[in-house]
Amino acid sequence: MGSSVTPTAFVDARALIGCRHRLHLNAAHPERLSGLTEDAGVRQRREAAAAHRTKVRDALIDADPGGWVVIDAEQRARERAAATMAACADGTHHIWGALLPQEPDTGRRGGAEILLRDRDRGGYIPVIVVNHKVTDPRQPEPADFHPMTSDPYLWNPQPDPHRKMRQQPRDQQRLAHLYRMLQRHGLASPALVGGVIGYHFDRILVHDLGPILPDYDRRYADRIAVVRGELPTVPSKVPECRQCPWWSRDVEGPSCQGWLAEHHDVSLVAPGSRAEVLRGHGVQTIEDLSAWSGPDPEDWQHGPFDEAVVTARAWLAGAPLVRRVQPIRVRRADVEVDVDLESYQEYGAYLWGTLLDGVYRPFVSWDPLPTEDEGRSFGEFWTWLTEIRAQAAAAGKTFAAYCYSRTAEDKWLYESARRFAGRPGVPTVEQVRAFVDGPQWVDMFQAVSEQFICPNGKGLKKIAPVAGFHWRDPEASGEASMSWYRRAVGYDAAPDLGQRTRLLEYNEDDVRATRVLREWMSERADREVPALADFGATPLLPRVPSRG
């Protein structure tokens, strides 16, 4: 008789952040993932990250060709790990593409874009390269803490008063993972630090790994036990569900979506960490939460707890919205412009769409980003918007511009003003700040958040249908628009003009949805949406300005 051998379970740092149940299903049923089409947004982010790593690698090695050993990425994993260990044994100062030996006993596997030899203490410091921001600029000011950063070409960590650190737990967990792997071979620097080169490639953000390691060790022990089948898992709704192949795939019973609905799991109305807090208090189902009658949980840090209870009751009643306030109010004006932008990753904003008096007007560049032509389209958009504001003021009329969730618009207004300063029509940063901080810039997402409880989510595509608006394209989404854009500008083949039309229609629908939502909130929402009182809670006074 033949004997079956259970494959060794391995975990890399990517498994340390995210859904435990997805990790279990990936490990237990890898055959169910074969042949799946990769999500377009995931593929684009992966490709962009690879391009960024290549750019960083080439710049660093060109600056010091003799100071680097590059591990051949085309080799098999065992050969790459052997080459990495040999380079470490030789005391190489800079190693690119390091892969450390897999650990069958602990299950660890992983590698670092850079291993940097600690010239003062010995051993190696792991440095990873990521395609997201790890710091933000700030004006120097007295502070109890300044992040440590280093020149990317010369390791010299110093407190940096010009930057504030972005919290990126995935980066910290990966560095801790690499530290433990280096430590196994006596190769970890006693400095107990790791570095991250982010999207802007201007500094290395230096992390102190000492405070991180205890949490890493607990998290790793849990995740390797899940992969080995030693700990049970169940579905729970988290942000990554939107792109997870298991969300709608039946395995070990119903799909995650089906299981959550069948069990009325509390994470459907309190996703992510909210559900974890509630489960700690014995709340497993939406019914459990809706029946809560005791004092608020002391460890609840997600807004008023009574609103979480109302959310559960509204979900059970099938109410997509609940009014927090009476009456609903939205800032209105004589002249109203709706604005929505489309950007591509961190490369730029290629389209500023506007709606005035029912007429859609786009300001667009179809040159592939990054491009100087982006400055032309942005300058034309700002010039047009400024003229409309000036005409309203000259006629003695009030003016307001509306967007939905201003974070992206604000970001690209500022970024565009900085990048294209001095070009025709482009405002100064001070002019942008005066506009976005003033009363004429209205965020409809904020108006919705302040005045409604939203059991099914607060995204525009969740809220606008309640007001009666529907998108023409059933596939319309921010993620889908990324792949449409690649085809529209011809990143991979000849430009597809049909995709340009698709993007313009998607953008036009977004600004029209914002207008429909605003008018509905002003005219009908009070009559059509149930109030807090209908679910056993007390309405609040209005918290947004009236017309003017």
XYZ file of C-alpha atoms in Angstrom:
548
model
C 0.000 0.000 0.000
C 1.212 3.513 -0.764
C 1.362 6.187 1.891
C 0.325 9.811 1.475
C 2.566 12.567 2.720
C 0.988 15.778 3.961
C 2.754 18.732 2.320
C 4.559 21.092 4.655
C 2.506 24.208 5.330
C 4.295 27.494 4.712
C 3.225 31.051 5.482
C 4.724 34.253 4.127
C 4.159 37.739 5.494
C 1.171 38.435 3.241
C -0.878 35.973 5.315
C -0.381 37.972 8.508
C -2.831 40.725 7.552
C -6.296 39.920 6.291
C -9.007 37.312 6.586
C -8.238 34.125 8.548
C -11.000 32.190 6.825
C -9.667 33.083 3.386
C -6.246 31.860 4.517
C -7.768 28.541 5.596
C -9.660 28.064 2.325
C -6.611 28.965 0.229
C -4.545 26.373 2.089
C -7.204 23.652 2.192
C -8.530 23.968 -1.366
C -5.803 25.325 -3.668
C -7.250 23.324 -6.573
C -10.418 25.454 -6.467
C -8.351 28.548 -7.237
C -6.739 27.207 -10.401
C -8.008 28.783 -13.586
C -9.609 31.748 -11.858
C -9.301 35.049 -13.673
C -7.286 37.439 -11.571
C -9.182 40.540 -10.475
C -8.259 43.396 -12.823
C -7.573 45.807 -9.994
C -5.361 43.292 -8.173
C -3.422 42.558 -11.361
C -2.856 46.243 -12.072
C -1.617 46.914 -8.553
C 0.705 43.926 -8.763
C 2.108 45.077 -12.096
C 2.533 48.647 -10.834
C 4.357 47.365 -7.745
C 6.723 45.298 -9.908
C 7.477 48.336 -12.086
C 8.163 50.440 -8.998
C 10.561 47.849 -7.582
C 12.398 47.745 -10.898
C 12.747 51.539 -10.898
C 14.131 51.529 -7.354
C 16.510 48.653 -8.087
C 17.929 50.297 -11.194
C 18.432 53.659 -9.477
C 20.199 52.186 -6.443
C 22.466 49.877 -8.407
C 23.339 52.531 -11.001
C 24.516 54.773 -8.154
C 26.917 52.094 -6.812
C 27.355 49.273 -9.357
C 30.144 47.564 -7.441
C 28.384 47.611 -4.086
C 25.541 45.248 -4.884
C 24.908 41.551 -5.354
C 21.714 40.900 -7.301
C 20.034 37.542 -6.751
C 18.778 36.131 -10.057
C 14.972 36.153 -9.854
C 14.763 33.535 -12.643
C 16.436 30.859 -10.509
C 14.489 28.287 -8.553
C 13.679 29.196 -4.972
C 16.266 26.813 -3.508
C 19.007 28.306 -5.703
C 17.996 31.886 -4.858
C 18.076 31.097 -1.140
C 21.523 29.484 -1.478
C 22.823 32.517 -3.410
C 21.428 34.825 -0.720
C 23.099 32.897 2.090
C 26.390 32.849 0.176
C 26.262 36.624 -0.307
C 25.605 37.071 3.413
C 28.506 34.777 4.277
C 30.741 36.932 2.082
C 29.704 40.034 4.010
C 28.142 41.698 0.947
C 27.035 45.221 1.845
C 23.924 45.377 -0.360
C 21.875 42.391 -1.587
C 18.956 42.898 -3.972
C 16.218 40.289 -4.361
C 17.174 38.290 -1.265
C 15.263 35.074 -0.594
C 15.795 33.359 2.738
C 15.662 29.572 3.181
C 12.236 28.109 3.869
C 11.738 26.785 7.392
C 9.815 23.471 7.371
C 9.552 23.408 11.166
C 8.208 26.952 11.700
C 6.537 27.279 8.283
C 8.149 30.623 7.555
C 9.138 31.670 4.073
C 9.911 35.063 2.615
C 12.392 37.470 1.143
C 13.347 41.129 1.083
C 13.977 43.454 -1.805
C 17.106 44.604 0.045
C 19.339 43.173 2.747
C 21.580 45.942 4.032
C 24.656 44.991 6.022
C 24.944 46.756 9.366
C 28.514 48.026 9.118
C 28.638 49.031 12.790
C 27.095 46.005 14.520
C 27.182 43.202 11.970
C 24.266 41.272 10.589
C 21.680 42.503 8.095
C 18.818 44.990 8.114
C 15.794 44.084 5.939
C 14.508 46.848 3.665
C 11.346 46.330 1.618
C 10.101 48.304 -1.395
C 6.362 49.007 -1.591
C 4.147 50.878 -4.028
C 2.186 52.903 -1.485
C 2.904 55.976 0.578
C 4.654 55.394 3.885
C 5.023 59.025 4.997
C 3.364 62.379 4.398
C 5.103 65.766 4.352
C 4.588 68.132 7.268
C 5.940 71.428 8.487
C 8.599 70.995 11.202
C 7.087 71.508 14.640
C 7.775 70.491 18.225
C 6.607 66.917 18.732
C 7.128 64.020 21.096
C 7.879 61.744 18.166
C 9.550 62.199 14.807
C 9.825 59.160 12.519
C 13.293 57.900 11.708
C 14.226 58.111 8.043
C 17.362 57.590 6.009
C 18.731 58.659 2.669
C 17.974 55.730 0.305
C 21.523 55.825 -1.062
C 23.363 56.138 2.248
C 22.086 54.456 5.404
C 22.055 57.139 8.112
C 18.801 57.014 10.140
C 17.847 60.303 11.793
C 14.671 61.741 13.332
C 12.817 63.485 10.510
C 10.729 66.533 11.522
C 9.637 67.054 7.900
C 7.564 63.848 7.703
C 4.798 62.101 9.556
C 4.479 58.339 9.399
C 1.555 56.559 7.772
C 0.422 53.509 9.692
C 0.987 50.494 7.440
C 0.697 47.350 9.633
C 1.383 45.061 6.667
C 4.837 46.616 6.209
C 5.684 46.291 9.892
C 4.544 42.670 10.028
C 6.611 41.798 6.975
C 9.723 43.357 8.500
C 9.179 41.455 11.748
C 8.757 38.253 9.732
C 12.046 38.871 7.931
C 13.812 39.714 11.181
C 12.807 36.362 12.677
C 14.051 34.569 9.546
C 17.398 36.395 9.656
C 17.648 35.743 13.388
C 17.381 31.993 12.801
C 20.665 32.081 10.883
C 22.431 34.549 13.157
C 22.150 37.186 10.445
C 19.847 39.733 12.115
C 21.359 43.095 12.977
C 21.334 43.866 16.712
C 19.936 47.277 15.774
C 16.508 45.585 15.620
C 15.235 47.840 12.829
C 13.874 47.483 9.316
C 13.263 49.896 6.476
C 10.583 50.668 3.903
C 11.034 52.510 0.609
C 7.627 53.811 -0.419
C 5.988 55.146 -3.526
C 7.885 58.430 -3.656
C 11.344 56.793 -3.227
C 12.659 59.874 -1.424
C 13.549 58.402 1.975
C 13.717 55.055 3.747
C 11.228 54.952 6.622
C 12.943 53.144 9.513
C 10.822 51.031 11.865
C 11.830 49.989 15.379
C 10.962 46.294 15.388
C 11.258 45.730 19.145
C 7.689 46.828 19.997
C 6.302 44.978 16.956
C 7.742 41.515 17.549
C 5.405 40.351 20.384
C 2.318 41.096 18.279
C 3.968 39.485 15.262
C 4.761 36.313 17.218
C 1.150 35.983 18.429
C -0.224 36.686 14.968
C 2.163 34.274 13.273
C 1.357 31.455 15.712
C -2.333 31.930 14.947
C -1.930 32.072 11.165
C 0.347 29.033 10.860
C -2.105 27.070 13.011
C -4.917 28.075 10.650
C -2.931 26.948 7.605
C -2.129 23.629 9.315
C -5.815 23.065 10.068
C -5.262 23.246 13.825
C -7.646 26.159 14.416
C -11.204 26.499 13.098
C -12.327 29.536 11.111
C -15.686 30.882 9.961
C -16.528 33.656 7.490
C -16.653 37.260 8.640
C -17.275 40.276 6.450
C -14.172 42.428 5.962
C -13.125 44.914 3.233
C -11.235 42.286 1.225
C -14.472 40.322 0.694
C -15.154 42.569 -2.307
C -12.309 40.952 -4.245
C -12.143 37.516 -2.644
C -12.813 34.477 -4.872
C -14.406 32.639 -1.950
C -17.116 35.281 -1.418
C -19.465 33.635 -3.905
C -17.863 30.163 -4.336
C -19.372 27.205 -2.491
C -16.783 25.127 -0.621
C -17.125 23.322 2.691
C -20.788 24.299 2.489
C -22.245 27.645 1.364
C -20.105 30.470 0.008
C -19.000 33.087 2.509
C -21.764 35.371 1.277
C -24.333 32.603 1.670
C -23.051 31.521 5.084
C -23.144 35.043 6.481
C -26.685 35.609 5.191
C -27.869 32.221 6.424
C -26.501 32.875 9.915
C -27.444 36.565 9.990
C -23.852 37.090 11.070
C -23.248 40.332 12.911
C -20.385 41.276 10.583
C -22.949 42.020 7.852
C -23.890 45.195 9.754
C -20.680 45.628 11.778
C -17.839 44.518 9.485
C -14.166 44.163 10.304
C -12.955 44.973 13.807
C -16.452 46.011 14.898
C -17.608 42.413 14.665
C -14.627 41.211 16.685
C -15.511 43.580 19.526
C -19.138 42.473 19.475
C -18.266 38.770 19.462
C -16.199 39.404 22.557
C -19.482 40.380 24.239
C -21.377 37.339 23.021
C -23.011 39.082 20.058
C -22.916 36.640 17.138
C -25.941 37.537 15.054
C -27.731 40.638 13.827
C -30.636 39.634 16.098
C -28.269 39.590 19.085
C -27.170 43.131 18.324
C -30.681 44.399 17.651
C -31.787 43.095 21.078
C -28.914 44.740 23.030
C -30.299 46.431 26.139
C -27.380 46.788 28.531
C -24.768 49.553 28.850
C -22.504 50.292 25.905
C -19.424 48.051 25.651
C -16.440 49.835 27.190
C -14.144 48.713 24.351
C -16.419 50.013 21.571
C -14.549 52.711 19.633
C -16.628 52.939 16.473
C -19.025 55.812 17.064
C -22.265 55.873 19.061
C -23.137 52.309 20.031
C -26.877 52.940 19.879
C -26.456 53.593 16.154
C -24.911 50.150 15.736
C -28.021 48.715 17.380
C -30.289 50.751 15.082
C -28.274 49.547 12.075
C -29.042 45.954 13.043
C -32.744 46.715 13.487
C -32.880 48.533 10.143
C -31.179 45.620 8.373
C -33.731 43.197 9.787
C -36.533 45.532 8.663
C -35.065 45.867 5.165
C -34.533 49.631 5.500
C -31.548 50.790 3.386
C -31.303 54.099 5.284
C -32.344 55.561 8.633
C -32.588 59.296 9.308
C -30.401 60.494 12.151
C -31.762 64.027 12.050
C -35.021 65.839 11.435
C -35.255 67.480 8.986
C -32.689 66.412 6.369
C -30.756 69.413 5.095
C -28.227 69.923 2.319
C -26.398 73.121 1.482
C -27.926 74.429 -1.744
C -27.020 77.341 -4.002
C -28.337 79.311 -6.977
C -25.527 77.944 -9.161
C -24.595 74.302 -8.517
C -21.746 72.348 -10.127
C -21.144 68.634 -9.563
C -17.549 67.412 -9.822
C -16.038 63.931 -10.070
C -12.490 62.979 -11.029
C -10.961 59.814 -12.416
C -7.367 58.948 -11.569
C -5.076 56.043 -12.368
C -3.291 54.635 -9.329
C -0.758 57.231 -8.141
C 0.134 58.390 -11.656
C -2.317 61.275 -11.864
C -5.872 62.479 -12.505
C -6.781 62.234 -16.187
C -10.429 63.335 -16.048
C -12.324 66.073 -14.210
C -16.018 65.654 -14.961
C -18.533 68.431 -14.268
C -22.292 68.915 -14.415
C -23.891 72.368 -14.635
C -27.572 72.969 -15.400
C -27.879 69.367 -16.555
C -25.011 69.668 -19.055
C -22.034 67.317 -18.632
C -18.607 68.740 -19.463
C -15.413 66.660 -19.119
C -11.860 68.001 -18.922
C -9.714 65.078 -19.976
C -6.292 63.983 -21.184
C -6.002 60.731 -23.118
C -2.192 60.803 -23.162
C -1.089 57.835 -21.007
C -0.260 58.905 -17.466
C 2.102 60.208 -16.298
C 1.969 63.047 -18.816
C 2.452 66.795 -18.931
C -0.871 67.001 -20.775
C -2.559 66.246 -17.458
C -1.557 69.774 -16.399
C -3.321 71.187 -19.463
C -6.637 69.452 -18.707
C -6.447 70.350 -15.021
C -5.708 73.992 -15.825
C -8.700 74.116 -18.175
C -10.944 72.579 -15.496
C -9.843 75.070 -12.840
C -10.188 78.019 -15.231
C -13.734 76.963 -16.131
C -14.717 76.431 -12.492
C -13.257 79.805 -11.515
C -15.184 81.538 -14.298
C -18.477 79.956 -13.196
C -17.852 81.063 -9.610
C -16.997 84.600 -10.746
C -20.092 84.836 -12.954
C -22.298 83.746 -10.067
C -20.740 86.324 -7.750
C -21.111 89.088 -10.356
C -24.815 88.235 -10.724
C -25.327 88.273 -6.956
C -25.981 84.520 -6.882
C -24.752 81.908 -4.452
C -22.464 79.121 -5.711
C -21.594 75.599 -4.567
C -19.596 72.735 -6.041
C -20.418 69.192 -4.950
C -18.481 65.942 -4.868
C -18.986 62.578 -3.189
C -16.235 61.750 -0.690
C -13.843 64.633 -1.159
C -10.678 62.774 -0.156
C -9.674 61.927 -3.734
C -10.691 65.300 -5.173
C -8.827 67.208 -2.462
C -5.748 65.051 -2.934
C -5.541 65.597 -6.686
C -6.410 69.298 -6.456
C -3.391 69.787 -4.210
C -1.143 67.345 -6.092
C -1.986 68.904 -9.462
C -1.399 72.427 -8.162
C 2.060 71.390 -6.925
C 3.092 69.334 -9.947
C 1.933 71.776 -12.617
C 2.625 75.067 -10.846
C 3.022 77.969 -13.245
C 1.239 76.362 -16.183
C -1.745 78.134 -17.769
C -4.822 78.047 -15.566
C -3.237 76.016 -12.776
C -3.980 77.481 -9.323
C -1.526 77.917 -6.509
C -1.685 75.618 -3.508
C -3.010 78.558 -1.494
C -5.868 79.051 -3.978
C -6.762 75.371 -3.763
C -6.699 75.509 0.030
C -8.966 78.569 0.103
C -11.490 76.737 -2.087
C -11.542 73.328 -0.382
C -11.613 74.881 3.106
C -14.410 77.272 2.173
C -18.200 76.873 2.220
C -18.529 76.517 -1.558
C -16.980 73.013 -1.616
C -19.611 70.547 -0.389
C -18.974 66.865 0.279
C -22.189 64.884 -0.176
C -20.602 61.872 1.510
C -20.231 63.954 4.661
C -23.855 65.091 4.374
C -24.974 61.460 4.062
C -22.750 60.276 6.934
C -23.956 62.975 9.297
C -27.663 62.513 8.582
C -28.189 58.834 7.783
C -27.370 55.439 9.214
C -26.552 53.183 6.257
C -26.907 49.432 7.008
C -25.666 48.438 3.536
C -22.792 50.923 3.235
C -22.311 54.598 2.385
C -20.751 54.426 -1.074
C -22.410 56.445 -3.812
C -23.442 53.250 -5.618
C -25.193 52.085 -2.455
C -26.941 55.386 -1.662
C -27.884 56.883 -5.049
C -30.182 53.959 -6.028
C -32.249 54.709 -2.915
C -32.786 58.161 -4.447
C -33.787 56.556 -7.745
C -30.546 56.792 -9.755
C -28.995 53.847 -11.625
C -25.763 53.612 -13.625
C -25.943 52.752 -17.303
C -23.031 50.306 -17.109
C -23.735 47.366 -14.761
C -19.972 46.808 -14.340
C -19.264 50.402 -13.315
C -16.853 50.659 -10.383
C -13.597 52.297 -9.470
C -11.716 49.015 -9.863
C -13.247 48.302 -13.278
C -12.400 51.796 -14.493
C -8.703 51.039 -13.978
C -8.715 48.325 -16.634
C -10.955 50.443 -18.893
C -8.387 53.231 -18.656
C -5.471 50.983 -19.596
C -7.309 49.980 -22.776
C -8.532 53.524 -23.438
C -5.025 55.006 -23.600
C -3.274 51.991 -25.113
C -0.914 50.873 -22.358
C -0.904 47.319 -23.703
C -2.211 47.658 -27.288
C -3.693 50.241 -29.619
C -5.981 52.717 -27.818
C -9.579 51.504 -27.545
C -11.850 54.467 -28.280
C -14.861 52.536 -27.048
C -13.329 52.391 -23.581
C -12.920 56.172 -23.635
C -16.657 56.500 -24.234
C -17.276 54.029 -21.438
C -15.161 56.040 -18.994
C -16.862 59.302 -19.933
C -20.302 57.763 -19.448
C -19.242 56.301 -16.094
C -17.920 59.674 -14.957
C -21.047 61.448 -16.212
C -23.239 59.011 -14.306
C -21.272 59.712 -11.132
C -21.874 63.461 -11.288
C -25.531 62.953 -12.224
C -25.914 60.552 -9.298
C -24.541 63.215 -6.962
C -27.069 65.728 -8.266
C -29.995 63.302 -7.987
C -28.977 62.409 -4.442
C -28.779 66.057 -3.413
C -32.181 66.885 -4.845
C -33.744 63.804 -3.254
C -32.290 64.669 0.148
C -33.683 68.197 -0.158
C -37.135 67.268 -1.406
C -38.193 63.718 -0.498
C -35.887 62.010 1.986
C -37.803 63.239 5.036
C -40.935 61.499 3.766
C -39.328 58.343 2.383
C -36.705 57.360 4.975
C -37.622 56.030 8.435
C -36.269 57.907 11.456
C -34.319 56.782 14.503
C -37.544 56.973 16.474
C -38.975 54.221 14.285
C -36.279 51.909 15.651
C -36.452 52.932 19.299
C -33.911 55.768 19.292
C -34.102 59.546 19.626
C -33.652 61.780 16.549
C -30.899 64.390 16.659
C -30.908 68.056 15.728
C -29.644 68.802 12.198
C -25.873 69.184 11.916
C -25.431 70.596 8.410
C -26.035 74.104 7.095
C -29.240 75.053 5.359
C -29.528 76.714 1.958
C -27.315 79.738 1.462
